[in-house]
GROMACS .gro file of C-alpha atoms in nm:
model
  235
    1MET     CA    1   9.644   8.833   9.228
    2ASP     CA    2   9.410   9.112   9.100
    3LYS     CA    3   9.569   9.432   8.962
    4PRO     CA    4   9.517   9.732   9.179
    5GLN     CA    5   9.305  10.015   9.027
    6THR     CA    6   9.142  10.348   9.140
    7PHE     CA    7   8.795  10.331   9.270
    8THR     CA    8   8.543  10.610   9.341
    9ALA     CA    9   8.279  10.518   9.609
   10LYS     CA   10   8.011  10.689   9.820
   11VAL     CA   11   8.008  10.678  10.205
   12SER     CA   12   7.712  10.461  10.304
   13SER     CA   13   7.768  10.485  10.680
   14VAL     CA   14   8.016  10.532  10.954
   15THR     CA   15   7.910  10.346  11.283
   16GLN     CA   16   8.065  10.352  11.623
   17MET     CA   17   8.066   9.987  11.726
   18ALA     CA   18   8.217  10.018  12.063
   19GLY     CA   19   8.452  10.268  12.229
   20VAL     CA   20   8.726  10.362  11.974
   21PHE     CA   21   8.617  10.119  11.706
   22TYR     CA   22   8.422  10.229  11.402
   23VAL     CA   23   8.306  10.044  11.098
   24ALA     CA   24   8.257  10.243  10.757
   25ARG     CA   25   8.077  10.115  10.458
   26PHE     CA   26   8.154  10.239  10.103
   27ALA     CA   27   7.923  10.180   9.808
   28LEU     CA   28   8.133  10.163   9.488
   29ALA     CA   29   8.030  10.420   9.220
   30GLN     CA   30   8.312  10.358   8.949
   31PRO     CA   31   8.395  10.086   8.887
   32LYS     CA   32   8.074   9.931   9.041
   33GLU     CA   33   8.237   9.613   9.154
   34ILE     CA   34   8.575   9.513   9.324
   35GLN     CA   35   8.743   9.180   9.304
   36PHE     CA   36   8.958   9.104   9.591
   37GLN     CA   37   9.088   8.821   9.805
   38ALA     CA   38   8.995   8.806  10.177
   39GLY     CA   39   9.268   8.978  10.383
   40GLN     CA   40   9.367   9.241  10.134
   41TYR     CA   41   9.363   9.611  10.185
   42VAL     CA   42   9.295   9.938  10.005
   43ILE     CA   43   9.471  10.279  10.018
   44PHE     CA   44   9.221  10.576  10.057
   45LYS     CA   45   9.316  10.922   9.929
   46ILE     CA   46   9.227  11.137  10.222
   47GLY     CA   47   9.390  11.484  10.141
   48PRO     CA   48   9.642  11.656   9.939
   49PRO     CA   49   9.848  11.451   9.696
   50LYS     CA   50  10.032  11.172   9.854
   51VAL     CA   51   9.837  11.192  10.181
   52ASN     CA   52   9.688  10.844  10.193
   53HIS     CA   53   9.527  10.612  10.459
   54THR     CA   54   9.559  10.224  10.434
   55LEU     CA   55   9.273   9.995  10.560
   56SER     CA   56   9.207   9.631  10.539
   57ILE     CA   57   8.866   9.522  10.398
   58ALA     CA   58   8.643   9.358  10.672
   59SER     CA   59   8.368   9.254  10.437
   60PRO     CA   60   8.381   8.919  10.234
   61PRO     CA   61   8.475   8.925   9.859
   62ALA     CA   62   8.116   8.808   9.773
   63ALA     CA   63   7.994   9.166   9.856
   64GLN     CA   64   8.138   9.300   9.537
   65GLY     CA   65   7.946   9.624   9.519
   66SER     CA   66   8.064   9.764   9.842
   67ILE     CA   67   8.340   9.736  10.109
   68GLU     CA   68   8.347   9.764  10.476
   69ILE     CA   69   8.649   9.863  10.692
   70LEU     CA   70   8.716   9.843  11.073
   71GLN     CA   71   8.938  10.121  11.239
   72SER     CA   72   9.033  10.222  11.579
   73VAL     CA   73   9.030  10.601  11.606
   74ALA     CA   74   9.244  10.588  11.924
   75PRO     CA   75   9.553  10.732  11.756
   76MET     CA   76   9.340  11.036  11.636
   77GLY     CA   77   9.578  11.099  11.348
   78GLY     CA   78   9.500  11.204  11.014
   79GLY     CA   79   9.329  10.894  10.909
   80SER     CA   80   9.114  10.880  11.221
   81LYS     CA   81   9.010  11.244  11.185
   82TRP     CA   82   8.928  11.177  10.818
   83LEU     CA   83   8.706  10.866  10.899
   84LEU     CA   84   8.524  11.061  11.173
   85ALA     CA   85   8.457  11.343  10.928
   86CYS     CA   86   8.315  11.115  10.659
   87LYS     CA   87   7.935  11.164  10.610
   88PRO     CA   88   7.684  10.939  10.425
   89GLY     CA   89   7.691  11.065  10.066
   90ASP     CA   90   8.046  11.187  10.078
   91THR     CA   91   8.264  11.079   9.776
   92VAL     CA   92   8.595  10.894   9.843
   93GLN     CA   93   8.868  10.739   9.632
   94PHE     CA   94   9.086  10.447   9.693
   95ILE     CA   95   9.335  10.221   9.525
   96GLY     CA   96   9.332   9.849   9.566
   97PRO     CA   97   9.304   9.565   9.617
   98LEU     CA   98   9.668   9.525   9.750
   99GLY     CA   99   9.847   9.280  10.002
  100LYS     CA  100   9.959   8.927  10.027
  101PHE     CA  101   9.803   8.850  10.365
  102THR     CA  102   9.537   8.606  10.213
  103LEU     CA  103   9.386   8.277  10.306
  104GLN     CA  104   9.521   7.957  10.187
  105LYS     CA  105   9.174   7.835  10.109
  106GLU     CA  106   9.270   7.494   9.935
  107ASN     CA  107   9.482   7.395  10.219
  108PRO     CA  108   9.300   7.132  10.455
  109ARG     CA  109   9.479   7.247  10.763
  110GLN     CA  110   9.299   7.390  11.053
  111LYS     CA  111   9.283   7.776  11.029
  112VAL     CA  112   9.369   7.980  11.346
  113PHE     CA  113   9.293   8.345  11.343
  114VAL     CA  114   9.460   8.557  11.615
  115ALA     CA  115   9.362   8.918  11.610
  116THR     CA  116   9.398   9.227  11.871
  117GLY     CA  117   9.176   9.510  11.846
  118CYS     CA  118   9.082   9.618  11.477
  119GLY     CA  119   9.317   9.344  11.347
  120LEU     CA  120   8.975   9.145  11.349
  121GLY     CA  121   8.885   9.324  11.017
  122PRO     CA  122   9.068   9.116  10.760
  123LEU     CA  123   9.014   8.801  10.962
  124ARG     CA  124   8.644   8.876  10.970
  125SER     CA  125   8.665   8.886  10.586
  126MET     CA  126   8.855   8.556  10.575
  127THR     CA  127   8.622   8.396  10.817
  128LEU     CA  128   8.304   8.504  10.626
  129ASP     CA  129   8.466   8.407  10.290
  130TYR     CA  130   8.584   8.073  10.390
  131LEU     CA  131   8.272   7.961  10.575
  132GLY     CA  132   8.032   8.115  10.326
  133GLY     CA  133   8.223   7.935  10.047
  134GLY     CA  134   8.172   7.581  10.206
  135GLY     CA  135   8.518   7.560  10.365
  136THR     CA  136   8.526   7.246  10.590
  137ALA     CA  137   8.854   7.281  10.772
  138PRO     CA  138   8.828   7.370  11.140
  139VAL     CA  139   8.828   7.757  11.194
  140THR     CA  140   8.931   7.893  11.523
  141LEU     CA  141   8.926   8.270  11.606
  142TRP     CA  142   9.096   8.436  11.902
  143TRP     CA  143   9.027   8.802  11.951
  144GLY     CA  144   9.206   8.996  12.214
  145LEU     CA  145   9.052   9.320  12.361
  146ARG     CA  146   9.115   9.526  12.681
  147TYR     CA  147   8.768   9.590  12.826
  148GLU     CA  148   8.407   9.457  12.819
  149THR     CA  149   8.328   9.803  12.658
  150ASP     CA  150   8.543   9.724  12.369
  151VAL     CA  151   8.346   9.412  12.264
  152PHE     CA  152   8.126   9.414  11.954
  153TRP     CA  153   8.012   9.192  11.661
  154GLN     CA  154   7.946   8.929  11.935
  155GLU     CA  155   7.600   8.856  11.783
  156GLU     CA  156   7.758   8.794  11.437
  157LEU     CA  157   8.025   8.575  11.580
  158ALA     CA  158   7.777   8.361  11.793
  159ALA     CA  159   7.545   8.326  11.485
  160LEU     CA  160   7.839   8.200  11.272
  161ALA     CA  161   7.938   7.950  11.546
  162ALA     CA  162   7.577   7.834  11.560
  163ARG     CA  163   7.554   7.796  11.181
  164TYR     CA  164   7.890   7.635  11.118
  165SER     CA  165   8.014   7.338  11.334
  166ASN     CA  166   8.364   7.384  11.214
  167PHE     CA  167   8.385   7.755  11.363
  168HIS     CA  168   8.476   7.843  11.716
  169TYR     CA  169   8.576   8.177  11.847
  170THR     CA  170   8.697   8.309  12.186
  171ILE     CA  171   8.704   8.672  12.299
  172THR     CA  172   8.975   8.729  12.563
  173LEU     CA  173   9.020   9.048  12.774
  174SER     CA  174   9.346   9.172  12.914
  175LYS     CA  175   9.166   9.417  13.165
  176PRO     CA  176   8.832   9.263  13.239
  177THR     CA  177   8.609   9.350  13.538
  178ASP     CA  178   8.534   9.098  13.804
  179GLY     CA  179   8.201   9.029  13.639
  180TRP     CA  180   8.351   8.923  13.306
  181GLN     CA  181   8.250   8.562  13.240
  182GLY     CA  182   8.465   8.496  12.936
  183SER     CA  183   8.834   8.427  12.877
  184ARG     CA  184   9.104   8.648  13.050
  185GLY     CA  185   9.443   8.748  12.943
  186ARG     CA  186   9.628   8.820  12.639
  187VAL     CA  187   9.569   8.598  12.341
  188THR     CA  188   9.936   8.497  12.346
  189ALA     CA  189   9.867   8.324  12.669
  190HIS     CA  190   9.599   8.108  12.511
  191VAL     CA  191   9.688   8.016  12.155
  192VAL     CA  192   9.971   7.765  12.200
  193GLY     CA  193   9.825   7.574  12.498
  194GLU     CA  194   9.462   7.572  12.364
  195THR     CA  195   9.506   7.486  11.998
  196PRO     CA  196   9.476   7.102  11.934
  197GLU     CA  197   9.712   6.972  11.659
  198LEU     CA  198   9.916   7.271  11.690
  199THR     CA  199  10.199   7.182  11.439
  200ALA     CA  200   9.942   7.075  11.187
  201SER     CA  201   9.757   7.410  11.185
  202GLU     CA  202   9.820   7.743  11.011
  203PHE     CA  203   9.801   8.058  11.179
  204TYR     CA  204   9.693   8.411  11.064
  205LEU     CA  205   9.806   8.687  11.308
  206CYS     CA  206   9.678   9.044  11.262
  207GLY     CA  207   9.691   9.346  11.501
  208SER     CA  208   9.960   9.487  11.733
  209ARG     CA  209  10.336   9.425  11.656
  210GLU     CA  210  10.383   9.306  11.998
  211MET     CA  211  10.124   9.038  11.985
  212ILE     CA  212  10.247   8.920  11.645
  213VAL     CA  213  10.623   8.904  11.768
  214ASP     CA  214  10.523   8.727  12.080
  215THR     CA  215  10.280   8.474  11.908
  216ARG     CA  216  10.520   8.397  11.627
  217ARG     CA  217  10.794   8.334  11.887
  218LEU     CA  218  10.573   8.096  12.087
  219LEU     CA  219  10.453   7.906  11.786
  220THR     CA  220  10.789   7.843  11.638
  221GLN     CA  221  10.932   7.739  11.981
  222ASN     CA  222  10.646   7.479  11.986
  223GLY     CA  223  10.740   7.342  11.649
  224VAL     CA  224  10.506   7.535  11.402
  225PRO     CA  225  10.683   7.590  11.076
  226ASN     CA  226  10.733   7.954  10.969
  227GLU     CA  227  10.569   7.880  10.636
  228GLN     CA  228  10.236   7.792  10.829
  229ILE     CA  229  10.246   8.149  10.996
  230PHE     CA  230  10.098   8.454  10.802
  231THR     CA  231  10.107   8.805  10.961
  232GLU     CA  232   9.987   9.160  10.908
  233THR     CA  233  10.091   9.430  11.154
  234PHE     CA  234   9.860   9.718  11.215
  235PHE     CA  235  10.036   9.915  11.495
   0.00000   0.00000   0.00000
């Protein structure tokens, strides 16, 4: 595990992806590169001493000269206000990399990623890292959102599925309109019943505490060992 250090970076962009979801990109200034494992996070210094904001890295480790983060600004707390105030060229500082929510790359088991909302961030990093590195195990992504207007990155996900035959994804909405043609309901309603070789797979859960608790319970009830379930709670 890489030792955490302090980084200075410049804001490259802050982009509203959909609704409350924003992606920010930071170009590293000092040091100029970061070594991390997909799934890890950094802690931004956003105000007076000891006022910090933790965000998972959404970009793959191969992009060493910059990092991207995905955040929902719905809570509109200090971290949300800080992100919305960031402008291209602003200088920021963060500490990292940190965290043990990392991909078991060498394990040949199917990888099942389950996200709600901005929980997709670290799972995107894992997906890009694993597929881009030549990983051959099946990778399945479930992403739960509320409304059609919350959906983004669909072109990227579709391109990955077209390029890598071992990658499949499903976006499921809990509050879709009648016109929604995709999957419906919470991710917890789909994962167990629609995962082939359930007990031989490993699961990476990231997002709301409710989703993680419910999904873990359903998985263990259906025979998935705890050591094959990895979690990161966001809210």
